[in-house]
Amino acid sequence: MDKDKSNSENRKPVDGNSKNEQLDQYRVKNTGEPMTTNQGRKISNDSEILTAGERGPGLLGDVHYFEKMTHFVHEEIPERKVHARGSGAHGEFECYQSMKQFTKAGFLQEPGKKTPVFVRFSTVQGSRGSKDTARDLRCLGVKFYTEEGNYDLTSIAMPVLINQDPMKFPDVIHAYQPEPRTDIPQAAGAHDNFWDYVANNIDALHMTLWVMSDRGILRSYRMMESWAINTYLFVNDQEVPTFVRFVWKPVLGVHSLLMDESQKIGGIDPDFHRRDLMEAIDRGAYPEYELGVQLIAKEDEFKYDFDVLDPTKFWPEELIPVQLIGKMTLNRNVDNFFSEVEQVAYNPGNVVPGIDFSNDPVLQGRLIAYQTAQYHRLGTNFQDIPINQPVCPFHNNQRKGFMRYRIDVDQVNYHQNSLADNTPYTTPPEEGGYEHYPTKVEGHVTRNRSESFKDYFTQPRIFWNSLTPIEKQHTIDALTYQVGSVKSKSVRQQVANLLVKVDQEMAYTVADNIGVDRPSGTHVPVSTSYPSLSQANTPRYAYSQKVGVLIGDGFNGQEVTNVLNYLQQYGVFITIVSETLGTVTGADGTQINVDKNVLTTSPYLLDSLYVVGGRTKNQEKFNQDLMYYVRVAYQHYKPIGIASTGQPYILNSERNNLDGVVFAANNPNFEQEFVTAIAEQRFWNRT
């Protein structure tokens, strides 16, 4: 065999559309086609079973019914143990700059290089049928389809993990998920088992505080920052290693819901995040995330006051800067949720030359867990499923197993042979074969963790110090709700006793709120804070924010049209809301199509309001509905624009300062001021 030719075939160029082109061969359009069985036999009747006479019993010979029903009852595959509730999309990654100095990974060698990706967002605790907006850890899996094989980069919406050792992962998930006797609660950590675990497993405290902060209730997957909390190695072509951690930074910034909003939306629209992601892509507002890396030279492994291998510790950006090396754009929704989102399989062990594993203990454990999980869910040939296939050819001696549909025509299926000239052959590292970095390993076999992992309170204290007063209050509210839902007073007391190590005032407030004694002691003596840890410093844009236009007949056509056109110029998503569906007509005859009525949407689903008002058939009820929308938006600190005809719907008094409310009357700059307010998103000084 011509090895140079074979290498060329395995390294064919890949661009941002390569995976889409590969999937074309698997796409089937059924619209307009005759119905057949899975064997291709045309079906004449798909409504009645075969019976012995019109009123007789069914017959075992009804092979069409047997095929249809048995397929139906076997359609579901095992649910993921964690990350069951998910959503996904296709996209591409574009490299900003060559990282050749640090890694030989092919997709990071050339500026402008594009690589197709598939992503899956998910929650952790809830089942597939749970709500999107639960207070929870959220995850992002990115599958890069590179010339050198698939590279899976998995990350979470916090820079720290809940356990330092993979041995404890089954325990924390058992404690976090529903209580085994009742299977309650679903998609909520507010129960005795979880908080008992936190109180008695001290390494869980740090990530738990992040989940209790605004980070635990995201506004949108499009606004989710996420970290690959494990420490990896970059290895360059001189075999020089560098510790690396990855972070995805959303271009739109990091934004969250309020706790009341997340709970209400969970009932109004449990698919809120899924819908938001799909609608944004359909509208061409493609979600974008910049990939950043934090790099630590191997010789600086012990330079910092935290262990760089500890997954419960973050690497402060202020000490270890984030270098942005590329951007991921999600530009295509899936064709079939089950085939793509449900069957996609991620594994941190899927790496390419130039990316390797450190001795991070949790990463070491994950390398085993993910592969066996995919075998359980999808079978030994899960990599043959179209969404999981690499775009480069793959060859080995693995055969058989459930759902094997490759037809390997070779006589030989073992390595070291003469009948096939010892093919498929191995490739030397200098020609692209994967080789692990030869890390020096020494020491006694042990089940102990390094003493450098055992500082449990410094970084939680730094995180707390870094929050703004409003973020701290939200975290206290979350702790009060979550721990206050715990039935065991002993567990509630233990949690308060733990929180005092982070902040005494916070622990006292929570203890008072949940009915336990104020704990003794005080927080660790740490005053450090980092601006990068607070969402107050995130970018803000009006782009793709959802504005509800509350409107009836008789509006000022020119004024409203000018405002809507201005909003569209800034990429604001507009939803026209009225009493009924159809159209509304202005005083000058201007007609606007209604998207939603007051019952089919909610102020909780809208980021801001443009209050126009107007006439309707049931004027009194319409006025009440609009007042309700305005009240909810105002109470949740959202921007509100008031048209010249909408002033009766918001009342000024000594109890409110109308911060973030923009009036059109006698205001030539209304459109600009309203867009600025929409971009700000929340007005925390509002009374």
mmCIF file of C-alpha atoms in Angstrom, residues 12 37 52 65 111 160 166 257 285 298 312-313 337 369 371 444 485 520 525 535 543 548 566 575 604 615 620 667:
data_model
loop_
_atom_site.group_PDB
_atom_site.id
_atom_site.type_symbol
_atom_site.label_atom_id
_atom_site.label_comp_id
_atom_site.label_asym_id
_atom_site.label_seq_id
_atom_site.Cartn_x
_atom_site.Cartn_y
_atom_site.Cartn_z
ATOM 1 C CA LYS A 12 -8.121 15.604 3.512
ATOM 2 C CA THR A 37 -42.514 -0.717 5.754
ATOM 3 C CA ALA A 52 -60.864 -11.789 11.404
ATOM 4 C CA TYR A 65 -48.806 -3.547 12.851
ATOM 5 C CA PRO A 111 -5.380 31.955 11.409
ATOM 6 C CA VAL A 160 -14.932 24.957 39.398
ATOM 7 C CA PRO A 166 -13.810 11.110 40.659
ATOM 8 C CA LEU A 257 -32.733 35.389 35.137
ATOM 9 C CA ALA A 285 -28.806 35.952 15.152
ATOM 10 C CA LYS A 298 5.212 23.258 33.176
ATOM 11 C CA THR A 312 -12.453 22.788 42.552
ATOM 12 C CA LYS A 313 -10.217 25.862 42.099
ATOM 13 C CA PHE A 337 -33.489 16.117 17.592
ATOM 14 C CA ALA A 369 -16.669 7.151 32.740
ATOM 15 C CA GLN A 371 -16.712 5.890 27.170
ATOM 16 C CA HIS A 444 3.832 5.164 46.251
ATOM 17 C CA SER A 485 -36.617 23.968 51.942
ATOM 18 C CA SER A 520 -19.721 30.599 65.766
ATOM 19 C CA PRO A 525 -9.002 36.421 56.478
ATOM 20 C CA GLN A 535 -21.418 39.461 35.902
ATOM 21 C CA TYR A 543 -29.069 42.845 19.890
ATOM 22 C CA GLY A 548 -42.911 42.918 23.771
ATOM 23 C CA TYR A 566 -35.233 51.655 14.845
ATOM 24 C CA THR A 575 -43.099 40.459 19.578
ATOM 25 C CA TYR A 604 -41.762 36.740 32.151
ATOM 26 C CA ARG A 615 -58.552 50.337 21.830
ATOM 27 C CA GLU A 620 -61.279 46.990 30.674
ATOM 28 C CA ASN A 667 -38.648 63.247 23.664
#
